[in-house]
Amino acid sequence: MSSETPDLRAKAHWVWRETLAIHRRAPETRLASSLSSVEIFVALYYGGVLRFDAAQPLSAHRDRCVISKGHGSICMYPILADLGFFPKDELLRVCHSGGFLGGIPDPVIPGYETVNGSLGHGLGVASGMALGLNRLNSDRQVFVVSGDGELHEGANWEAAMFASQHRLDNLNLVIDDNGISMLGYTDDIVSHHPLVERLSAFGWDCRRVDGHDVLAVRSALLDMKASATGKPKALIAKTLKGRGVPGLENAPLSHILNPKPELIDRLLEQMP
Amino acid sequence: MTTKPLAMRDVLLERIWQAMAQDAKIFFVSADFGSPILDKIRTDFPNRFVNVGIAEQNLINVSAGLALEGFTVFAYAIAPFITMRCYEQIRVSLALLSEARPINVNLIGVGAGYSYVVSGPTHQCYEDLTLMRAMPNFQVFSPADHITAGALFERCLSSTGPKYLRFDAQILPVIYEQAAPDLQLGFHVHRRGKHACLLATGYMLHTALKVADILEKSGIVPGLIDLVDIMRFDEERLADELAGYQGLVSLEEGFRGRGGVDAMLFDFLTRRELPLKLLNLGVEGGYRFELGTRAELHEQVGIGPEAVQRRVAAFIQALSQ
């Protein structure tokens, strides 16, 4: 790790704690889906992967980050506040009247690009952005973070074919492959596996990573960003839904389970 | 001099093709739908034309992404497919997103009402006005001839936000020989009359003109207005125009009583407390598989000239008693 990047493991632990704390105050938020993606977002935002300007969130010079799994990105709230996209006080008003940090993030939040949370839209919109940047001769790149469950939406596969047809190698898809949607394990519902083989057959350049090894995620993202082979790129990050929370982690119904407040308090106390 | 009638789409596409030479921000996206003029766009601007294939969901999302990068986007497909196949993409990535971002995406839907006459209900389109007007931020335009369709080009460029252009698939007679309707007003007054005013949109303007001619011969003189801009017409001026009538007849090539132009006018009359009775005429009943000419199909579903004339005559007679 270069000297200017912070200790990513410590940062990831801090984001994990802050996400739990937000959920303690706002139980309407989706905790389990937001804990599987912690290291992905930490690597993107603190690992020197994305270029951004917190003072000008829509600056033309930014790399675009489309967060398709909106509901499962509550961990982005502490990250964006910490990086100065909005005041940290807002974290105390998540899901409260007068705040703008909702249960499903909207594009009124500085740092969010698109309307998210209705699943399966991110990749298509990101493909349009990537095509636009390509036609503008911009060297900025587009990242999309999507869940594995939302790959059930057919529009993703329309976009996957489109992106390879147009050789959009400025498009980077990160799949938070936690293996669980609302009602259980995706492999038991409608399996998307083998994901690498399927996306490769669609013309994508695919990588795999342990999605909770933040250093490995960072180096995979940097490697992906640097590669320009004429193919859109995907990183399949194997993750655990509800990671680190007993009773929640990898539980088939973790999407809709809320851990008891006392459990969250104990975890925050035990894991400073 | 008479103007030769042209296809609405060809006239708008010609304008787009001309503008693309000067304006590098115009992007054209098709869902595998063509036209002879589109071939010029494909050939001359290959970098700003893309065919997403038979994939309307992706058509909308890709268009939204291009618009976020600053392009003025024209998206082009058959009317029922560009509205209903991808309605949630339209809602999320255009209507909702435009609340937070300045995006300019213009959906050109070809095949209003019964205009794909022999293709049947999959390719005909009687629900789109209802669906597209349901979304805040959307502008909806329903031209009655190619002159109006071409004039919409300036609005597409000058006004940000998502728009739906409902085009007929057939070549319709020219209405606006002298000048296109005033799009600031959003409607055009063809005749002023007594008792009731016919307010028609799209193809139904042609029916309304026929009906008004027939009625005039029997001494009934209704007013007649073409409504082009379904969402942002000048309400004040339309209210002024309707003052003095006791009745209003809405004519649309869409399902009757299911939230289309009739519902919009009911809301307009109620909100402005205008004392006009409303006779709403549109497609009666449900989906049908019968084959026939457009005129025959229209008579079957209650919007042919004969049916409309009967209904309007009875309506005006009741009003004048």
Coordinates of C-alpha atoms in Angstrom, one line a residue:
Chain A
M1 CA 0.0 0.0 0.0
S2 CA 1.3 3.4 -0.9
S3 CA 2.1 5.8 2.0
E4 CA -0.7 8.2 1.2
T5 CA -3.5 5.7 1.4
P6 CA -4.9 5.2 4.9
D7 CA -4.8 1.9 6.7
L8 CA -7.6 0.4 4.7
R9 CA -8.2 -2.4 7.2
A10 CA -8.7 0.1 10.0
K11 CA -10.9 2.2 7.8
A12 CA -13.0 -0.8 6.8
H13 CA -13.5 -1.7 10.5
W14 CA -14.5 1.9 11.3
V15 CA -17.0 1.9 8.4
W16 CA -18.4 -1.4 9.6
R17 CA -18.9 0.1 13.1
E18 CA -20.5 3.3 11.8
T19 CA -22.9 1.3 9.6
L20 CA -24.0 -0.7 12.6
A21 CA -24.4 2.5 14.6
I22 CA -26.5 4.0 11.8
H23 CA -28.7 0.9 11.8
R24 CA -29.0 1.1 15.6
R25 CA -30.5 4.6 15.1
A26 CA -32.4 3.8 11.9
P27 CA -33.6 0.2 11.9
E28 CA -35.4 0.8 8.6
T29 CA -32.0 0.6 6.9
R30 CA -30.9 -2.7 5.3
L31 CA -28.0 -3.8 7.5
A32 CA -27.0 -7.2 6.1
S33 CA -26.7 -6.0 2.5
S34 CA -24.7 -2.9 3.6
L35 CA -22.2 -5.0 5.6
S36 CA -21.3 -7.3 2.6
S37 CA -20.2 -4.2 0.6
V38 CA -18.1 -2.4 3.2
E39 CA -14.7 -3.4 1.8
I40 CA -15.7 -2.8 -1.8
F41 CA -16.6 0.9 -1.1
V42 CA -13.7 1.4 1.2
A43 CA -11.3 0.2 -1.5
L44 CA -13.0 2.4 -4.1
Y45 CA -13.1 5.6 -2.1
Y46 CA -10.0 5.3 0.2
G47 CA -7.8 3.0 -2.0
G48 CA -7.0 5.5 -4.7
V49 CA -9.2 3.9 -7.2
L50 CA -11.8 6.6 -7.8
R51 CA -11.0 10.1 -8.7
F52 CA -13.5 12.4 -7.0
D53 CA -13.9 15.9 -5.6
A54 CA -16.1 16.1 -2.5
A55 CA -16.6 19.8 -3.0
Q56 CA -17.8 19.3 -6.5
P57 CA -19.4 15.9 -6.5
L58 CA -20.6 16.2 -10.2
S59 CA -17.3 17.5 -11.5
A60 CA -16.6 16.4 -15.0
H61 CA -13.2 15.1 -13.8
R62 CA -14.6 12.5 -11.5
D63 CA -14.7 8.8 -12.1
R64 CA -18.4 7.9 -12.0
C65 CA -19.6 5.4 -9.4
V66 CA -23.1 4.1 -9.9
I67 CA -24.4 2.3 -6.9
S68 CA -27.0 0.0 -8.3
K69 CA -27.6 -1.9 -5.0
G70 CA -28.8 1.3 -3.4
H71 CA -30.4 -0.3 -0.4
G72 CA -27.2 -2.2 0.4
S73 CA -25.0 0.8 0.5
I74 CA -25.8 2.4 3.8
C75 CA -22.1 1.9 4.6
M76 CA -21.5 4.7 2.0
Y77 CA -23.0 7.3 4.3
P78 CA -20.1 7.3 6.8
I79 CA -17.6 7.2 3.9
L80 CA -19.1 10.2 2.1
A81 CA -19.5 12.1 5.4
D82 CA -15.9 11.3 6.3
L83 CA -14.6 12.4 2.9
G84 CA -16.5 15.7 3.2
F85 CA -19.3 15.2 0.7
F86 CA -21.7 16.4 3.5
P87 CA -21.6 17.2 7.2
K88 CA -21.1 14.3 9.6
D89 CA -24.2 15.5 11.6
E90 CA -26.3 14.1 8.8
L91 CA -25.4 10.6 10.0
L92 CA -27.5 11.3 13.0
R93 CA -30.6 12.0 10.9
V94 CA -30.7 8.9 8.7
C95 CA -34.3 8.1 7.9
H96 CA -35.4 11.1 10.0
S97 CA -37.6 14.1 9.0
G98 CA -35.5 16.9 7.6
G99 CA -32.6 14.7 6.6
F100 CA -31.6 13.5 3.1
L101 CA -30.0 10.2 4.0
G102 CA -32.9 7.8 3.5
G103 CA -33.4 4.0 3.8
I104 CA -32.7 3.8 0.0
P105 CA -30.2 6.5 -1.1
D106 CA -31.4 9.0 -3.7
P107 CA -29.4 11.3 -6.1
V108 CA -30.0 14.2 -3.8
I109 CA -27.2 12.8 -1.7
P110 CA -23.9 14.4 -2.7
G111 CA -21.8 11.5 -4.1
Y112 CA -24.7 9.5 -5.5
E113 CA -25.0 9.6 -9.3
T114 CA -28.4 8.0 -10.1
V115 CA -31.7 6.7 -8.7
N116 CA -30.9 3.5 -7.0
G117 CA -32.5 0.8 -5.1
S118 CA -35.0 -0.2 -7.7
L119 CA -32.8 -3.0 -8.8
G120 CA -31.2 -3.8 -12.2
H121 CA -31.0 -0.2 -13.6
G122 CA -27.4 0.7 -12.6
L123 CA -25.5 -1.3 -15.3
G124 CA -27.6 0.0 -18.2
V125 CA -27.3 3.7 -17.1
A126 CA -23.6 3.2 -16.4
S127 CA -23.2 1.7 -19.9
G128 CA -24.8 4.9 -21.4
M129 CA -22.4 7.0 -19.3
A130 CA -19.4 4.9 -20.4
L131 CA -20.5 5.2 -24.1
G132 CA -20.9 9.0 -23.6
L133 CA -17.5 9.4 -22.0
N134 CA -15.9 7.3 -24.8
R135 CA -17.5 9.6 -27.4
L136 CA -16.3 12.7 -25.5
N137 CA -12.8 11.2 -25.5
S138 CA -12.7 11.4 -21.7
D139 CA -10.3 9.2 -19.8
R140 CA -12.7 9.0 -16.8
Q141 CA -14.0 5.6 -16.0
V142 CA -17.4 4.3 -14.8
F143 CA -17.8 1.9 -11.9
V144 CA -21.0 0.1 -11.0
V145 CA -21.6 -1.7 -7.7
S146 CA -24.4 -4.1 -8.0
G147 CA -25.7 -7.0 -5.9
D148 CA -25.8 -10.6 -7.2
G149 CA -29.5 -10.8 -6.5
E150 CA -30.3 -8.0 -8.8
L151 CA -28.7 -9.9 -11.7
H152 CA -32.1 -11.7 -11.9
E153 CA -33.3 -8.5 -13.6
G154 CA -33.1 -9.1 -17.4
A155 CA -32.1 -5.5 -18.1
N156 CA -28.6 -6.3 -16.7
W157 CA -28.1 -8.8 -19.5
E158 CA -29.3 -6.4 -22.2
A159 CA -26.7 -4.0 -20.8
A160 CA -24.0 -6.7 -20.6
M161 CA -24.4 -7.5 -24.3
F162 CA -24.4 -3.8 -25.2
A163 CA -21.2 -3.0 -23.2
S164 CA -19.2 -5.8 -24.9
Q165 CA -20.6 -5.0 -28.3
H166 CA -19.4 -1.4 -27.9
R167 CA -16.0 -2.5 -26.3
L168 CA -16.7 -0.3 -23.3
D169 CA -13.4 -0.9 -21.5
N170 CA -14.0 2.2 -19.4
L171 CA -16.9 0.3 -17.7
N172 CA -16.1 -1.6 -14.4
L173 CA -18.8 -3.7 -12.8
V174 CA -18.2 -4.8 -9.2
I175 CA -20.6 -7.5 -8.1
D176 CA -21.2 -7.9 -4.3
D177 CA -21.7 -11.6 -4.5
N178 CA -23.2 -12.3 -1.1
G179 CA -25.3 -15.1 -2.5
I180 CA -28.6 -14.1 -0.8
S181 CA -31.6 -12.1 -1.9
M182 CA -34.7 -11.4 0.1
L183 CA -36.0 -14.9 0.5
G184 CA -32.9 -17.0 0.7
Y185 CA -29.8 -18.2 -1.1
T186 CA -29.8 -17.1 -4.8
D187 CA -28.5 -20.6 -5.7
D188 CA -31.7 -22.1 -4.4
I189 CA -33.9 -19.4 -6.1
V190 CA -32.5 -18.8 -9.5
S191 CA -28.8 -19.3 -9.6
H192 CA -26.5 -17.0 -11.6
H193 CA -23.5 -19.2 -11.3
P194 CA -21.1 -19.8 -12.7
L195 CA -20.9 -16.0 -12.9
V196 CA -17.4 -15.6 -14.3
E197 CA -18.1 -18.1 -17.1
R198 CA -21.4 -16.5 -17.9
L199 CA -20.1 -12.9 -18.0
S200 CA -17.0 -14.1 -19.9
A201 CA -19.3 -15.7 -22.5
F202 CA -21.0 -12.3 -22.8
G203 CA -17.6 -10.8 -23.7
W204 CA -16.5 -9.4 -20.3
D205 CA -13.1 -9.5 -18.8
C206 CA -13.7 -11.1 -15.3
R207 CA -11.8 -11.2 -12.1
R208 CA -12.6 -12.8 -8.8
V209 CA -11.7 -11.6 -5.3
D210 CA -12.4 -12.2 -1.6
G211 CA -14.7 -9.3 -1.1
H212 CA -13.8 -8.9 2.6
D213 CA -10.0 -8.7 2.0
V214 CA -9.9 -5.0 1.5
L215 CA -6.3 -4.9 0.2
A216 CA -7.0 -7.7 -2.3
V217 CA -10.2 -5.8 -3.4
R218 CA -8.1 -2.6 -3.8
S219 CA -5.4 -4.3 -5.9
A220 CA -8.0 -6.0 -8.1
L221 CA -9.9 -2.7 -8.6
L222 CA -6.6 -0.9 -9.5
D223 CA -5.6 -3.7 -11.9
M224 CA -9.1 -3.6 -13.5
K225 CA -9.0 0.1 -13.8
A226 CA -5.6 0.0 -15.5
S227 CA -6.6 -2.7 -18.0
A228 CA -7.9 -1.6 -21.4
T229 CA -8.4 -4.7 -23.6
G230 CA -11.5 -3.6 -25.4
K231 CA -13.7 -5.5 -23.0
P232 CA -15.9 -4.2 -20.2
K233 CA -14.6 -5.5 -16.9
A234 CA -16.2 -7.3 -14.0
L235 CA -15.0 -8.0 -10.5
I236 CA -16.9 -10.7 -8.7
A237 CA -16.4 -10.1 -5.0
K238 CA -17.4 -13.1 -2.9
T239 CA -18.9 -11.7 0.3
L240 CA -21.0 -12.5 3.3
K241 CA -24.3 -10.8 3.8
G242 CA -24.5 -9.4 7.4
R243 CA -20.8 -10.0 7.9
G244 CA -19.6 -10.0 11.5
V245 CA -23.0 -9.9 13.1
P246 CA -23.9 -13.2 14.9
G247 CA -27.2 -14.5 13.7
L248 CA -27.2 -12.3 10.7
E249 CA -24.1 -13.4 8.8
N250 CA -24.9 -15.6 5.9
A251 CA -28.4 -16.3 7.3
P252 CA -30.8 -17.0 4.5
L253 CA -33.3 -14.4 5.7
S254 CA -30.6 -11.9 6.7
H255 CA -32.0 -9.3 4.3
I256 CA -35.1 -8.7 6.4
L257 CA -33.7 -9.5 9.8
N258 CA -32.9 -6.8 12.3
P259 CA -30.5 -7.6 15.1
K260 CA -31.6 -6.6 18.5
P261 CA -30.3 -3.2 19.7
E262 CA -28.6 -4.8 22.7
L263 CA -26.7 -7.1 20.3
I264 CA -25.5 -4.1 18.3
D265 CA -24.5 -2.2 21.5
R266 CA -22.5 -5.3 22.6
L267 CA -20.8 -5.6 19.3
L268 CA -19.8 -2.0 19.2
E269 CA -18.5 -2.3 22.8
Q270 CA -16.5 -5.5 22.1
M271 CA -15.0 -4.4 18.8
P272 CA -13.8 -0.8 19.3
Chain B
M1 CA -49.1 25.7 -53.1
T2 CA -50.0 22.5 -51.4
T3 CA -47.5 20.8 -49.1
K4 CA -47.0 17.1 -49.8
P5 CA -47.9 15.1 -46.7
L6 CA -44.9 13.2 -45.1
A7 CA -44.4 10.8 -42.3
M8 CA -44.1 12.5 -39.0
R9 CA -40.9 10.6 -38.1
D10 CA -39.1 11.4 -41.3
V11 CA -39.7 15.1 -40.9
L12 CA -38.4 15.1 -37.3
L13 CA -35.5 12.8 -38.2
E14 CA -34.6 15.1 -41.1
R15 CA -34.4 18.0 -38.6
I16 CA -32.3 16.0 -36.2
W17 CA -30.0 14.9 -39.0
Q18 CA -29.5 18.5 -40.1
A19 CA -28.8 19.7 -36.5
M20 CA -26.3 16.9 -35.8
A21 CA -23.9 18.4 -38.2
Q22 CA -23.6 21.5 -36.1
D23 CA -24.5 20.2 -32.6
A24 CA -22.0 17.6 -31.5
K25 CA -24.1 17.0 -28.4
I26 CA -27.0 15.3 -30.2
F27 CA -27.1 11.5 -29.8
F28 CA -29.6 9.2 -31.5
V29 CA -30.4 5.8 -30.0
S30 CA -32.7 3.3 -31.7
A31 CA -34.2 0.0 -30.6
D32 CA -33.7 -1.6 -34.0
F33 CA -36.2 0.6 -35.6
G34 CA -35.5 2.4 -38.8
S35 CA -36.7 4.8 -41.5
P36 CA -35.0 6.0 -44.7
I37 CA -34.0 9.2 -43.1
L38 CA -32.5 7.3 -40.2
D39 CA -30.1 5.7 -42.7
K40 CA -28.6 9.2 -43.2
I41 CA -28.0 9.6 -39.5
R42 CA -26.5 6.1 -39.2
T43 CA -24.2 6.8 -42.2
D44 CA -23.2 10.4 -41.5
F45 CA -22.9 10.3 -37.6
P46 CA -21.8 6.7 -36.7
N47 CA -20.2 8.0 -33.5
R48 CA -23.5 9.5 -32.3
F49 CA -25.9 6.8 -33.5
V50 CA -26.3 3.6 -31.6
N51 CA -28.7 0.7 -32.2
V52 CA -29.2 -1.1 -28.9
G53 CA -31.1 -3.9 -30.6
I54 CA -34.5 -5.2 -29.6
A55 CA -34.0 -4.0 -26.0
E56 CA -36.1 -1.1 -24.9
Q57 CA -35.2 -1.4 -21.3
N58 CA -31.6 -0.8 -22.2
L59 CA -32.6 1.8 -24.8
I60 CA -34.0 3.9 -21.9
N61 CA -31.1 3.3 -19.5
V62 CA -28.4 3.9 -22.1
S63 CA -30.2 7.1 -23.1
A64 CA -30.3 8.3 -19.4
G65 CA -26.6 7.6 -19.1
L66 CA -25.8 9.6 -22.2
A67 CA -28.0 12.4 -21.0
L68 CA -26.1 12.5 -17.7
E69 CA -22.9 13.0 -19.7
G70 CA -24.5 16.1 -21.3
F71 CA -25.9 14.7 -24.6
T72 CA -29.3 15.6 -25.9
V73 CA -30.7 12.2 -26.6
F74 CA -33.4 11.1 -29.1
A75 CA -34.6 7.6 -28.4
Y76 CA -36.6 5.9 -31.1
A77 CA -38.8 2.8 -31.2
I78 CA -42.4 1.7 -31.8
A79 CA -44.8 3.5 -29.5
P80 CA -46.1 0.6 -27.3
F81 CA -42.6 -0.8 -26.9
I82 CA -40.9 2.5 -26.0
T83 CA -43.5 3.3 -23.4
M84 CA -44.8 0.0 -21.9
R85 CA -41.9 -2.5 -22.3
C86 CA -39.7 -0.3 -20.3
Y87 CA -42.0 1.7 -18.1
E88 CA -40.1 1.3 -14.9
Q89 CA -36.8 2.3 -16.6
I90 CA -38.7 5.4 -17.8
R91 CA -40.0 6.1 -14.4
V92 CA -36.7 5.6 -12.5
S93 CA -34.1 6.7 -14.9
L94 CA -36.0 9.5 -16.7
A95 CA -38.9 10.9 -14.7
L96 CA -37.4 10.4 -11.2
L97 CA -33.8 11.1 -12.1
S98 CA -34.8 14.4 -13.9
E99 CA -36.1 15.6 -10.6
A100 CA -32.5 15.8 -9.4
R101 CA -30.5 16.1 -12.7
P102 CA -30.9 18.2 -15.8
I103 CA -31.3 15.5 -18.5
N104 CA -32.7 15.9 -21.9
V105 CA -34.1 12.6 -23.4
N106 CA -36.7 12.7 -26.1
L107 CA -38.7 9.5 -26.7
I108 CA -40.0 9.2 -30.2
G109 CA -42.8 6.6 -30.3
V110 CA -44.1 5.7 -33.7
G111 CA -47.5 4.0 -33.9
A112 CA -50.1 6.1 -32.1
G113 CA -53.5 4.5 -31.6
Y114 CA -54.5 2.2 -34.5
S115 CA -51.9 3.5 -36.9
Y116 CA -50.3 0.0 -37.3
V117 CA -53.7 -1.0 -38.7
V118 CA -53.2 -4.7 -39.5
S119 CA -50.6 -5.5 -36.8
G120 CA -53.2 -5.9 -34.0
P121 CA -53.1 -4.9 -30.4
T122 CA -49.5 -5.7 -29.7
H123 CA -48.4 -3.0 -32.0
Q124 CA -51.3 -0.6 -31.5
C125 CA -51.2 1.8 -28.7
Y126 CA -54.2 3.0 -26.7
E127 CA -52.7 3.3 -23.2
D128 CA -49.6 5.4 -23.7
L129 CA -51.2 8.8 -23.1
T130 CA -52.5 7.6 -19.8
L131 CA -49.2 6.1 -18.7
M132 CA -46.9 8.9 -19.9
R133 CA -49.0 11.7 -18.4
A134 CA -49.0 9.9 -15.1
M135 CA -45.4 10.8 -14.5
P136 CA -44.4 14.3 -13.2
N137 CA -41.6 15.9 -15.2
F138 CA -42.7 14.3 -18.4
Q139 CA -43.8 16.4 -21.4
V140 CA -46.1 14.7 -23.8
F141 CA -46.8 15.8 -27.4
S142 CA -49.4 14.4 -29.8
P143 CA -49.1 16.1 -33.2
A144 CA -51.8 15.8 -35.9
D145 CA -49.6 16.3 -39.0
H146 CA -45.9 16.3 -40.1
I147 CA -45.6 20.1 -39.9
T148 CA -46.4 19.9 -36.1
A149 CA -44.1 16.9 -35.7
G150 CA -41.2 18.8 -37.3
A151 CA -41.9 21.9 -35.2
L152 CA -41.4 19.9 -32.0
F153 CA -37.7 19.7 -32.8
E154 CA -37.0 23.1 -31.3
R155 CA -38.9 22.2 -28.2
C156 CA -36.9 19.0 -27.8
L157 CA -33.7 21.0 -27.9
S158 CA -34.6 24.1 -25.9
S159 CA -36.5 22.4 -23.1
T160 CA -34.7 20.1 -20.7
G161 CA -36.3 17.0 -19.2
P162 CA -37.9 13.9 -20.5
K163 CA -40.4 14.1 -23.3
Y164 CA -42.7 11.6 -25.2
L165 CA -43.5 12.3 -28.8
R166 CA -46.5 10.3 -29.9
F167 CA -46.2 9.9 -33.7
D168 CA -48.6 8.4 -36.1
A169 CA -47.2 5.5 -38.2
Q170 CA -49.2 6.6 -41.3
I171 CA -48.8 9.6 -43.4
L172 CA -51.6 12.0 -42.4
P173 CA -53.0 14.9 -44.5
V174 CA -51.4 18.2 -43.9
I175 CA -53.3 20.5 -41.5
Y176 CA -50.9 23.3 -41.0
E177 CA -50.2 24.4 -44.5
Q178 CA -49.4 28.0 -43.5
A179 CA -47.7 27.7 -40.2
A180 CA -47.2 25.1 -37.4
P181 CA -49.3 25.6 -34.3
D182 CA -47.9 27.8 -31.6
L183 CA -46.2 25.4 -29.3
Q184 CA -46.0 28.0 -26.5
L185 CA -49.8 27.8 -26.5
G186 CA -49.8 24.1 -26.9
F187 CA -53.1 24.0 -28.7
H188 CA -54.5 25.5 -31.9
V189 CA -58.0 26.8 -32.4
H190 CA -59.4 25.7 -35.7
R191 CA -63.0 26.9 -35.4
R192 CA -65.0 28.9 -32.9
G193 CA -68.6 27.8 -32.5
K194 CA -71.6 27.4 -30.3
H195 CA -72.7 25.2 -27.4
A196 CA -69.8 22.7 -27.5
C197 CA -66.2 22.6 -28.4
L198 CA -64.4 19.6 -29.8
L199 CA -60.9 19.1 -28.4
A200 CA -59.0 16.5 -30.4
T201 CA -55.5 15.2 -30.3
G202 CA -53.3 13.4 -32.9
Y203 CA -55.2 11.5 -35.6
M204 CA -58.5 12.4 -34.0
L205 CA -58.1 16.0 -35.2
H206 CA -58.8 14.7 -38.7
T207 CA -61.9 12.9 -37.5
A208 CA -63.0 16.0 -35.6
L209 CA -62.6 18.2 -38.8
K210 CA -64.8 15.7 -40.7
V211 CA -67.4 15.6 -38.0
A212 CA -67.5 19.4 -37.7
D213 CA -68.1 19.7 -41.5
I214 CA -71.0 17.3 -41.4
L215 CA -72.6 18.9 -38.3
E216 CA -72.3 22.4 -39.9
K217 CA -74.4 21.2 -42.8
S218 CA -77.2 20.5 -40.3
G219 CA -76.8 23.8 -38.6
I220 CA -74.7 22.7 -35.7
V221 CA -71.5 24.7 -35.3
P222 CA -69.2 23.3 -32.7
G223 CA -65.8 24.8 -31.8
L224 CA -62.7 22.8 -32.7
I225 CA -59.3 22.8 -31.0
D226 CA -56.2 20.7 -31.7
L227 CA -54.4 19.8 -28.5
V228 CA -50.7 19.2 -29.2
D229 CA -49.0 19.6 -25.8
I230 CA -50.9 17.4 -23.4
M231 CA -49.1 18.5 -20.2
R232 CA -48.0 22.1 -20.5
F233 CA -50.5 23.8 -22.7
D234 CA -51.4 27.4 -21.7
E235 CA -54.2 26.7 -19.2
E236 CA -55.2 30.3 -18.9
R237 CA -55.7 30.8 -22.6
L238 CA -57.5 27.5 -23.0
A239 CA -59.9 28.5 -20.2
D240 CA -60.5 31.8 -22.0
E241 CA -61.1 30.0 -25.3
L242 CA -63.7 27.6 -23.7
A243 CA -65.6 30.4 -22.0
G244 CA -69.1 30.6 -23.5
Y245 CA -69.4 26.9 -24.4
Q246 CA -71.6 24.7 -22.3
G247 CA -69.9 21.5 -23.3
L248 CA -66.5 20.0 -24.2
V249 CA -65.9 16.9 -26.2
S250 CA -62.6 15.2 -25.9
L251 CA -61.4 13.0 -28.8
E252 CA -58.4 10.7 -28.3
E253 CA -57.2 7.5 -30.0
G254 CA -56.8 5.8 -26.7
F255 CA -59.0 4.0 -24.2
R256 CA -62.0 6.0 -23.0
G257 CA -62.2 6.7 -19.3
R258 CA -58.9 5.2 -18.4
G259 CA -56.9 8.2 -17.5
G260 CA -55.9 9.7 -20.8
V261 CA -56.7 13.1 -22.3
D262 CA -60.3 12.8 -21.0
A263 CA -59.1 12.5 -17.4
M264 CA -56.7 15.4 -17.9
L265 CA -59.5 17.6 -19.2
F266 CA -61.8 16.5 -16.4
D267 CA -59.1 17.6 -13.9
F268 CA -58.6 20.8 -15.8
L269 CA -62.4 21.7 -15.8
T270 CA -62.8 20.8 -12.2
R271 CA -59.7 22.6 -10.9
R272 CA -60.5 25.8 -12.8
E273 CA -64.2 25.5 -11.9
L274 CA -65.3 25.7 -15.5
P275 CA -69.0 25.0 -15.9
L276 CA -68.7 22.8 -19.0
K277 CA -70.1 19.3 -19.3
L278 CA -67.6 16.8 -20.6
L279 CA -68.3 14.2 -23.3
N280 CA -65.2 12.0 -23.4
L281 CA -64.8 10.0 -26.6
G282 CA -62.2 7.3 -26.9
V283 CA -61.7 3.7 -27.6
E284 CA -64.6 1.7 -26.1
G285 CA -64.3 -1.7 -24.7
G286 CA -61.1 -3.8 -24.6
Y287 CA -58.6 -5.4 -26.9
R288 CA -59.8 -6.6 -30.2
F289 CA -58.4 -8.9 -32.9
E290 CA -60.7 -8.0 -35.8
L291 CA -59.0 -7.0 -39.0
G292 CA -60.2 -3.9 -40.9
T293 CA -59.2 -0.5 -42.2
R294 CA -58.4 2.1 -39.6
A295 CA -61.8 3.7 -40.4
E296 CA -63.6 0.4 -39.9
L297 CA -61.7 -0.3 -36.7
H298 CA -62.5 3.2 -35.4
E299 CA -66.3 2.8 -36.1
Q300 CA -66.2 -0.6 -34.2
V301 CA -64.7 1.1 -31.1
G302 CA -66.8 4.3 -31.2
I303 CA -64.3 6.8 -32.5
G304 CA -65.1 6.7 -36.2
P305 CA -66.6 9.8 -37.9
E306 CA -70.2 8.4 -37.9
A307 CA -70.1 7.3 -34.2
V308 CA -68.5 10.6 -33.1
Q309 CA -71.0 12.7 -35.2
R310 CA -74.0 10.8 -33.6
R311 CA -72.6 11.3 -30.1
V312 CA -71.7 14.9 -30.5
A313 CA -75.0 15.8 -32.2
A314 CA -76.9 14.2 -29.3
F315 CA -74.7 15.9 -26.7
I316 CA -75.2 19.3 -28.3
Q317 CA -78.9 18.8 -28.6
A318 CA -79.1 18.0 -24.9
L319 CA -77.0 21.1 -24.1
S320 CA -79.1 23.5 -26.2
Q321 CA -82.4 22.3 -24.7

